[in-house]
Tab-separated table of C-alpha atoms in Angstrom:
chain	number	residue	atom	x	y	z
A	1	UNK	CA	-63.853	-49.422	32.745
A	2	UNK	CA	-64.313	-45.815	32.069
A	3	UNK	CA	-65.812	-43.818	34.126
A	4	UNK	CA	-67.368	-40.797	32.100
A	5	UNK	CA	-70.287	-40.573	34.493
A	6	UNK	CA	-67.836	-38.762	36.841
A	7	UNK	CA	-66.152	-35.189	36.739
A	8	UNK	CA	-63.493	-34.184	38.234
A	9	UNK	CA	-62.427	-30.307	38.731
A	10	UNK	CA	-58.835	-29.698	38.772
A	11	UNK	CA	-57.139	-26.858	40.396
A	12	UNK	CA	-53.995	-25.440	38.597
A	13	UNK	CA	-51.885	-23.089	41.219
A	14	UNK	CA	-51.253	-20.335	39.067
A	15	UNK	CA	-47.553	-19.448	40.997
A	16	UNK	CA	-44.665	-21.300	38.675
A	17	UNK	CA	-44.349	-23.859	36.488
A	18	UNK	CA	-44.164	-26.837	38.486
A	19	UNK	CA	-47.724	-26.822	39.102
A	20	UNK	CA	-48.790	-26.724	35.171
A	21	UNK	CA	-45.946	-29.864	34.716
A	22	UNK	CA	-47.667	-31.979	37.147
A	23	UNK	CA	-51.061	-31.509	35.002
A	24	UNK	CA	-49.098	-31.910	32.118
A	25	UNK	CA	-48.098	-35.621	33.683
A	26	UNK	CA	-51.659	-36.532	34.973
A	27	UNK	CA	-54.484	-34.854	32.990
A	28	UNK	CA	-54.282	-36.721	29.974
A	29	UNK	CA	-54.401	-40.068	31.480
A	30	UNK	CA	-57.248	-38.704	33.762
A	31	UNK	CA	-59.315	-37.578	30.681
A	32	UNK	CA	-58.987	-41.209	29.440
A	33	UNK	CA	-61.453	-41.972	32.130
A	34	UNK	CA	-62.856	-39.310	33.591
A	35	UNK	CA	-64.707	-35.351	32.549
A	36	UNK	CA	-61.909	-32.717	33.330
A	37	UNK	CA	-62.924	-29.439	34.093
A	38	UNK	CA	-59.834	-27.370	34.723
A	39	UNK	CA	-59.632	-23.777	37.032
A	40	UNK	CA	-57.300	-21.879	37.850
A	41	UNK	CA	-56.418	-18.190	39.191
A	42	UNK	CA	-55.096	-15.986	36.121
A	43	UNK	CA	-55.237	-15.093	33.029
A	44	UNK	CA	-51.933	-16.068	32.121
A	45	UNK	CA	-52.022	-19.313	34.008
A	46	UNK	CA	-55.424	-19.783	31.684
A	47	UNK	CA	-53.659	-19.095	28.466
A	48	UNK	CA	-51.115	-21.891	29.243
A	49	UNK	CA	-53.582	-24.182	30.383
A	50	UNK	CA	-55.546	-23.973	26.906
A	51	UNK	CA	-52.568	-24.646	24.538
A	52	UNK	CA	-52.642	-27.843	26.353
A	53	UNK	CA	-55.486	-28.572	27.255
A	54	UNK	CA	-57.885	-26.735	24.304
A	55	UNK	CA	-60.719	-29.011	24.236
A	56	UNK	CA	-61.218	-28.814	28.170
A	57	UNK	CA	-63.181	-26.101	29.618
A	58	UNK	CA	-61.059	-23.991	31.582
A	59	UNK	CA	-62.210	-21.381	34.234
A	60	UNK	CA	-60.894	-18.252	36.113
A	61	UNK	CA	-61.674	-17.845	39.647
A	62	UNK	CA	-62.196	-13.774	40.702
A	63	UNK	CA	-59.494	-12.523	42.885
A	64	UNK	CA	-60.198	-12.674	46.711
A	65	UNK	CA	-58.175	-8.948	47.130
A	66	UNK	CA	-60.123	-5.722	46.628
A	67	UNK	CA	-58.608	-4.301	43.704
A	68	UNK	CA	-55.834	-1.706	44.405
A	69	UNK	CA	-54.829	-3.821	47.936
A	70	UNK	CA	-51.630	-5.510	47.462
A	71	UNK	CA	-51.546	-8.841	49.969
A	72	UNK	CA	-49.155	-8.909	52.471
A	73	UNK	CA	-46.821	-11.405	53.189
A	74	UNK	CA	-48.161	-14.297	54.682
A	75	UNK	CA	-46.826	-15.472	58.067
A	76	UNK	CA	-48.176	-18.782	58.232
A	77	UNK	CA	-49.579	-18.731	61.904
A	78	UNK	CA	-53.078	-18.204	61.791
A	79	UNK	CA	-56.316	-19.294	60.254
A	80	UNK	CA	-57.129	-18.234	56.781
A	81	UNK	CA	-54.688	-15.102	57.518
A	82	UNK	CA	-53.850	-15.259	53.687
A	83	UNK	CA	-57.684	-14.132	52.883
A	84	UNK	CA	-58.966	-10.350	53.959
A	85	UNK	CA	-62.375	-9.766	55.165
A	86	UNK	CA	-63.552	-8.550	52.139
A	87	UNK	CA	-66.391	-9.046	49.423
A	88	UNK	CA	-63.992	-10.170	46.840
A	89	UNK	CA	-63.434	-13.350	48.903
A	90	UNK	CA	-66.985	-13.744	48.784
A	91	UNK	CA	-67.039	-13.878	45.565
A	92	UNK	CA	-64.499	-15.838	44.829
A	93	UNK	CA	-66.119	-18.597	47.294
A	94	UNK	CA	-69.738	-18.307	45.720
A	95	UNK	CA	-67.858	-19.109	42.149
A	96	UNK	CA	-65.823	-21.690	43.294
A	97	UNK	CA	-68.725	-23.342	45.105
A	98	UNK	CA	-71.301	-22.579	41.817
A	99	UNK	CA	-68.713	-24.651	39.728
A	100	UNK	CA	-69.154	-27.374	41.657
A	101	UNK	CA	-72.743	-27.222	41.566
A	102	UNK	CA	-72.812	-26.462	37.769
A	103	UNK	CA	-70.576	-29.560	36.631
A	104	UNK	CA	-72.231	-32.236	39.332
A	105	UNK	CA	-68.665	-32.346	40.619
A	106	UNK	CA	-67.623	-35.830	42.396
A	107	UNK	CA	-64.022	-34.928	43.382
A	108	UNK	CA	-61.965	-31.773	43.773
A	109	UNK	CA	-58.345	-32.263	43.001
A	110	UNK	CA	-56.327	-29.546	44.706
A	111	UNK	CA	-53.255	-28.603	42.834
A	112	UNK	CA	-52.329	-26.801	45.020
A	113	UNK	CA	-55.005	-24.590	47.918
A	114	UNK	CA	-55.789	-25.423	51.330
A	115	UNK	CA	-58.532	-22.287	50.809
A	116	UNK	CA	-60.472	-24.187	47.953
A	117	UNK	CA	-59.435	-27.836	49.766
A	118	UNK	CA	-61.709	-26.622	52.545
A	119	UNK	CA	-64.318	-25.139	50.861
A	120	UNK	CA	-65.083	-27.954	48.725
A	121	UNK	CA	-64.735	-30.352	51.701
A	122	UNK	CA	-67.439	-27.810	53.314
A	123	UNK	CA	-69.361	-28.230	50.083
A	124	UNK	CA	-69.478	-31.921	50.667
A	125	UNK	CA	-67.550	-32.614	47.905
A	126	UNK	CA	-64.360	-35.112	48.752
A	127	UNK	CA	-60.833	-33.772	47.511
A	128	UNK	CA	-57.657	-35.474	46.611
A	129	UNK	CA	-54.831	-32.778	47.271
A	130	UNK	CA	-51.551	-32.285	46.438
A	131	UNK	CA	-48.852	-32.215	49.299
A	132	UNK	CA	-46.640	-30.305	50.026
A	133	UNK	CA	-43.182	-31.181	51.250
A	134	UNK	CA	-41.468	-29.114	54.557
A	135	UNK	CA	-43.565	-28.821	57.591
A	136	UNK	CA	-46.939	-27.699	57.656
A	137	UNK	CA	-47.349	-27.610	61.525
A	138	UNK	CA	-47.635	-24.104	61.979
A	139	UNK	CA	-49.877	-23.143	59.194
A	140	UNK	CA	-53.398	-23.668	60.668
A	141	UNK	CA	-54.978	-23.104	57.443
A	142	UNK	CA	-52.526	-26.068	55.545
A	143	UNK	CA	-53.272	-28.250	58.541
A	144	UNK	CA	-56.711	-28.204	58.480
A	145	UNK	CA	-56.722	-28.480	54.390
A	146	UNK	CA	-54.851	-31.915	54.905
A	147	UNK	CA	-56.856	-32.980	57.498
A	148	UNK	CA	-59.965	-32.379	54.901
A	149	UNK	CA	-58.715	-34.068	52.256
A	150	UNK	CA	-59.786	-37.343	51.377
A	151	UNK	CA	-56.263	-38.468	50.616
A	152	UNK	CA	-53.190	-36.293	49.360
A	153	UNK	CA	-50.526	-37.366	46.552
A	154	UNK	CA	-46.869	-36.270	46.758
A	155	UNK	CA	-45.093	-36.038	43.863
A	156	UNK	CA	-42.033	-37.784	44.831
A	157	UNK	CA	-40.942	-40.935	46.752
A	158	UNK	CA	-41.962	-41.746	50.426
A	159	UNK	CA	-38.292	-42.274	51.024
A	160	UNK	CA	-37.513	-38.288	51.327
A	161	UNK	CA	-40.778	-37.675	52.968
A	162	UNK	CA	-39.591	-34.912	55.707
A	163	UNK	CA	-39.303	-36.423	59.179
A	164	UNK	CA	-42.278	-36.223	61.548
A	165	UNK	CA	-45.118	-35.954	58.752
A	166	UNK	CA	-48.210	-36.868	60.308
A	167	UNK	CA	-50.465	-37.230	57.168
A	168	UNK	CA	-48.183	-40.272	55.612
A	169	UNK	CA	-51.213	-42.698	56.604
A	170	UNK	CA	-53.189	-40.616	53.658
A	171	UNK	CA	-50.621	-39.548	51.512
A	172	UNK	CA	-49.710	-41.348	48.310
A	173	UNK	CA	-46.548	-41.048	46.572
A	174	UNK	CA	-46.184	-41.070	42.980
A	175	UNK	CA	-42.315	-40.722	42.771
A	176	UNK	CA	-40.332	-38.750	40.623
A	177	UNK	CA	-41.060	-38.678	36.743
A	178	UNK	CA	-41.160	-36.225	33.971
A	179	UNK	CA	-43.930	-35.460	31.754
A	180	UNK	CA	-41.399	-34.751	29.006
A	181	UNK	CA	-39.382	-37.816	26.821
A	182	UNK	CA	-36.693	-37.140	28.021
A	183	UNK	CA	-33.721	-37.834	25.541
A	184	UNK	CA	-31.012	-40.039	26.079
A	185	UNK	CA	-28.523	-38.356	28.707
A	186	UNK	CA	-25.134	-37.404	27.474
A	187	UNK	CA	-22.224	-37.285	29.943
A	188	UNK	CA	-18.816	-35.592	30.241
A	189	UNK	CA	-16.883	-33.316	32.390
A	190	UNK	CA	-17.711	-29.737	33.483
A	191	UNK	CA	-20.765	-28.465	34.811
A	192	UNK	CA	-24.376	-27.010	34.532
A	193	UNK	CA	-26.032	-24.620	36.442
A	194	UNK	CA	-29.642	-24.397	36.173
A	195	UNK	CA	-31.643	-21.042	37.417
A	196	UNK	CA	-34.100	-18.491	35.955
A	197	UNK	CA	-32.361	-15.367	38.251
A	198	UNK	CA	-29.424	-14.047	36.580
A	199	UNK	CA	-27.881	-12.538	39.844
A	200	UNK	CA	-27.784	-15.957	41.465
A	201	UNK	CA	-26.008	-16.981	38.625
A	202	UNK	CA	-23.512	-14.704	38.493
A	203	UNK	CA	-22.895	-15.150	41.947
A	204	UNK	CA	-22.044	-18.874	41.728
A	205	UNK	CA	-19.889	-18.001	38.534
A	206	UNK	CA	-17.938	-15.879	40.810
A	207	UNK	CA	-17.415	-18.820	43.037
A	208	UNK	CA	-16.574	-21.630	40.944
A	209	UNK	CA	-12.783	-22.111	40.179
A	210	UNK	CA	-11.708	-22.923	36.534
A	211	UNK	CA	-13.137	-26.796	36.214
A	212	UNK	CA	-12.071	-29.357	33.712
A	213	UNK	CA	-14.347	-29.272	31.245
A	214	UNK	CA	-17.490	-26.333	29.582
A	215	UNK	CA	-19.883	-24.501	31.890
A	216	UNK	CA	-23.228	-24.109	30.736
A	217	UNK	CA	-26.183	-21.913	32.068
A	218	UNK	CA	-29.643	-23.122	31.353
A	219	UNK	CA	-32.367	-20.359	32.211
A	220	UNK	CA	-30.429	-17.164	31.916
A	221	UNK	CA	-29.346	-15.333	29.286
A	222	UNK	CA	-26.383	-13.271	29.810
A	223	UNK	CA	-22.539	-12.639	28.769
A	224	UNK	CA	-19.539	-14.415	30.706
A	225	UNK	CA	-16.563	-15.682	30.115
A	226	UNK	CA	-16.187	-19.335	29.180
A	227	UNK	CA	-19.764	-20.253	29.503
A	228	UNK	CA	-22.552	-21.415	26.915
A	229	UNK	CA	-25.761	-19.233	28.037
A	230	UNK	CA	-28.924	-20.765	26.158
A	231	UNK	CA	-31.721	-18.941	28.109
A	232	UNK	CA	-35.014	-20.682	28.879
A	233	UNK	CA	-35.501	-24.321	26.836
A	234	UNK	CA	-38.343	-26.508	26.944
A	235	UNK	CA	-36.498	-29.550	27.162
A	236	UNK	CA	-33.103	-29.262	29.367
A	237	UNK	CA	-31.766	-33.148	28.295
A	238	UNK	CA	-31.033	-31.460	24.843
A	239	UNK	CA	-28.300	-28.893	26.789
A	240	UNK	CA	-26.470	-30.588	29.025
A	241	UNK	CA	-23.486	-32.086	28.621
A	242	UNK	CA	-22.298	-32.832	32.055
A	243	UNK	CA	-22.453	-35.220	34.666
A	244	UNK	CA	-22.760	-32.492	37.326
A	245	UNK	CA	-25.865	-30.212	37.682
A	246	UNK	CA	-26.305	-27.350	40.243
A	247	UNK	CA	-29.669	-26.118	40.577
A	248	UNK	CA	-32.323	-24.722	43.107
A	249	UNK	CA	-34.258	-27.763	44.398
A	250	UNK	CA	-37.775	-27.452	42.739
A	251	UNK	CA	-39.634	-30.867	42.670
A	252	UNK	CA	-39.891	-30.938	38.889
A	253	UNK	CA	-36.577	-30.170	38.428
A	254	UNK	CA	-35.497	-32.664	40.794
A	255	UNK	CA	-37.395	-35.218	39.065
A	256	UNK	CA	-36.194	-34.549	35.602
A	257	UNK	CA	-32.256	-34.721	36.574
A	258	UNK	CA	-32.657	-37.509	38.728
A	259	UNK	CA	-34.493	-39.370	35.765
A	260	UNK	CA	-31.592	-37.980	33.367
A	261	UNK	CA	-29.126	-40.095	36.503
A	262	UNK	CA	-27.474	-36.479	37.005
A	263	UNK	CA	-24.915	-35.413	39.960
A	264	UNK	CA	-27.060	-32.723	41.605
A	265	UNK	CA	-25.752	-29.649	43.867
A	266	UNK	CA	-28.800	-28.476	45.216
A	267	UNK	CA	-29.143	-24.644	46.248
A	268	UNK	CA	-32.477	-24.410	47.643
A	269	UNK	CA	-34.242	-21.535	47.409
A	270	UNK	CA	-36.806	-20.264	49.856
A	271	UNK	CA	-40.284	-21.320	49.842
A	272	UNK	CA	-43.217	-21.470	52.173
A	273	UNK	CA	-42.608	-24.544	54.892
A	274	UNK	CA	-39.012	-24.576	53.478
A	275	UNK	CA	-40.155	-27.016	51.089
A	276	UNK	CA	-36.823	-26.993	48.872
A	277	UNK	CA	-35.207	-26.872	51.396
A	278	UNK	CA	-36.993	-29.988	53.326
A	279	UNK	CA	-36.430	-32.014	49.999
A	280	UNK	CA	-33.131	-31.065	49.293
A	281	UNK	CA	-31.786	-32.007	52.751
A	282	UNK	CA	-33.842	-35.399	52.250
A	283	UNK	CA	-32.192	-36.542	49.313
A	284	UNK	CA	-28.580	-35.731	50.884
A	285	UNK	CA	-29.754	-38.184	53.537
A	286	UNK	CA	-29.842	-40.602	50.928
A	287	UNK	CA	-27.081	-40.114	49.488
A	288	UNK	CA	-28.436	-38.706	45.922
A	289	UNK	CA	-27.531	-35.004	46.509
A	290	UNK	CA	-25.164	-32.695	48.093
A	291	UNK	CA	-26.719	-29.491	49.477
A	292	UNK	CA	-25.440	-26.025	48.894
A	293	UNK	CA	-26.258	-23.126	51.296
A	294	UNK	CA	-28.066	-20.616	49.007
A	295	UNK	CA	-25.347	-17.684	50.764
A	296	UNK	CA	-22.492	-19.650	50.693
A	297	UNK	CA	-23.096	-20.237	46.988
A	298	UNK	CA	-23.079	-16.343	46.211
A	299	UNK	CA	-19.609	-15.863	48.599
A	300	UNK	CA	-17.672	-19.106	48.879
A	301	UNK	CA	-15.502	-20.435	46.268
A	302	UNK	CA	-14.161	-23.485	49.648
A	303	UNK	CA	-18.222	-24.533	49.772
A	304	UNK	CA	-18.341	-24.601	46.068
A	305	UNK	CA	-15.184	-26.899	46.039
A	306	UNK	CA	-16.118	-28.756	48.691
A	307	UNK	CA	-19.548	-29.312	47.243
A	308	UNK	CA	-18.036	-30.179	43.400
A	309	UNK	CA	-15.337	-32.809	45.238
A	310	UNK	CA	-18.600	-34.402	47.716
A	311	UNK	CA	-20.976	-34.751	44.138
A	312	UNK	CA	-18.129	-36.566	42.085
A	313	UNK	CA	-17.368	-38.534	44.682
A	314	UNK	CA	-20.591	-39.657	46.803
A	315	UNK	CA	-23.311	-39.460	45.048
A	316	UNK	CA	-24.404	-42.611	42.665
A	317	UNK	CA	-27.872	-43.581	40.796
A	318	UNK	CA	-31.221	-43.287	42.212
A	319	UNK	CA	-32.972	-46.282	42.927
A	320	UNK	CA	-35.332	-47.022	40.377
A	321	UNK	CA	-38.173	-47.628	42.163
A	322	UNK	CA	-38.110	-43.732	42.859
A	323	UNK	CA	-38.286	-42.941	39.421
A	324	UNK	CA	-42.284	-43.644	38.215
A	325	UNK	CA	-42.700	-42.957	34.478
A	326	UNK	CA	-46.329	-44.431	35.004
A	327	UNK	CA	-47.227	-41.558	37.622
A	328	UNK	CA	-50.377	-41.029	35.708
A	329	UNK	CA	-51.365	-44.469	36.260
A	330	UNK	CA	-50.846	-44.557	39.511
A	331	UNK	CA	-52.968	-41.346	40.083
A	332	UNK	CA	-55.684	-42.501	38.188
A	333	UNK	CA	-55.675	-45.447	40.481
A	334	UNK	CA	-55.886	-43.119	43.928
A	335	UNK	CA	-58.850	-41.276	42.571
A	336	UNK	CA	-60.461	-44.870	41.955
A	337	UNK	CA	-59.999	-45.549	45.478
A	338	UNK	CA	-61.815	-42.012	46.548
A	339	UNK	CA	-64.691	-42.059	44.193
């Protein structure tokens, strides 16, 4: 049954892509059911969020820096050290709060801030947040956000949940999909790398010995010998042409190769609570990746060998109970649960 009595405000992280795929994957089959009101924290982030989502009202929340500050970086060892004591926050909070009063909210879906997590908990208002992978242990602010949250939702399979998580009991995992069709795979020899920064690319170029078979770059645009460059695409089945993939270890990406039954070399780059890096190691437990150390990658043509030679030889076909096309589904059934 419908439920168009209840609304639902959705947090969009406005920091990379992955965070506008996973809406991408579960607000439509939310909407079905549910009022979506959609936020976010810039005006870029905003722009993206209307061309696919038009109809949906989408709002802004005010910066929480005073205007000419620029934030330092975060250390991840105290309380709310990622928010100054400043009026700006203030405001920020007094919005954030107001929207809650203004659209009778009944849940808070946090995709992804333990600062809004905890305010709307504070607001009395339960919240279903995403989670992150890596270890949150020694961010205060993250633990507490987890430990507010109604439930959280991971956006892969339990079975590379990092070691020692202590929120599993609350956490539900979706798997790995794609919210794109992805079309049929092709396969062949050679090799793709995947990667927006053009200096890690050249870098691993460097490295890689002359391979059977073409190199393509997806994400890059730039000249080198003997490889296809085709820049940033929307839909990366249409480009490659290879059984092996080397990438960083981003959970979308992950979940689109793995659905495409790629070889991946995984070059993790660094993110707060070494998240890639958590993931990547996870699914070389299991036997579905090899992992790459992000320097020897740039230096070592031996770790790039060894790497190629472990991939072609180890690694075989996820199990397909990781891989959830129905994600959407199964979200829409954890909200049920929490409101």
């Amino acid at each position: 049954m419908p439920h168009f009595n209840k609304t639902l405000l959705y947090y969009v992280h406005p920091h990379g892509m992955g965070h506008l795929q996973r809406a991408r994957q579960l607000i439509p089959v939310l909407a079905e059911q549910y009022n979506i009101v959609l936020c976010t924290a810039s005006q870029a982030m905003k722009i993206k969020i209307t061309e696919l989502f038009g109809s949906l009202p989408c709002h802004i929340l005010p910066s929480k820096w005073p205007g000419q500050v620029i934030p330092t970086e975060r250390q991840y060892n105290a309380a709310f050290e990622g928010i100054s004591w400043c009026s700006e926050a203030t405001e920020r909070a007094a919005f954030f709060v107001n929207l809650l009063q203004r659209y009778k909210v009944d849940l808070f879906i946090s995709d992804v801030s333990a600062e809004l997590t905890i305010l709307a908990r504070g607001a009395g208002i339960p919240v279903l947040m995403q989670r992150h992978s890596g270890s949150i242990s020694n961010d205060p602010t993250q633990v507490f956000a987890y430990q507010s949250a109604a439930a959280l939702f991971a956006p892969y399979p339990k079975e590379v949940e990092t070691a020692g998580y202590e929120f599993e009991h609350k956490t539900r995992y979706l798997g790995f999909s794609s919210p794109n069709q992805l079309k049929a795979p092709c396969s062949g020899k050679g090799m793709t790398f995947i990667t927006a920064n053009k200096e890690h690319l050249v870098g691993w170029l460097t490295c890689i010995e002359p391979i059977h078979g073409p190199l393509t770059a997806i994400g890059c645009e730039i000249n080198y010998p003997d490889v296809e460059c085709v820049g940033y695409v929307n839909d990366i089945s249409q480009y490659i042409t290879t059984d092996i993939v080397a990438c960083s270890a981003g959970n979308n990406m992950i979940s689109e190769l793995l659905t495409l039954n790629k070889k991946l070399i995984l070059i993790p780059e660094p993110r707060p609570y070494d998240e890639q890096h958590a993931k990547a190691q996870a699914l070389a437990a299991q036997h579905q990746a090899v992992v790459l150390n992000p320097a020897e990658a740039q230096t070592s043509t031996e770790a790039w060998e060894k790497a190629i030679c472990a991939v072609t030889s180890e690694i075989g076909s996820p199990p397909a109970a990781w891989l959830n096309q129905n994600s959407g589904a199964t979200f829409v059934q954890l909200v049920k649960t929490i409101i």
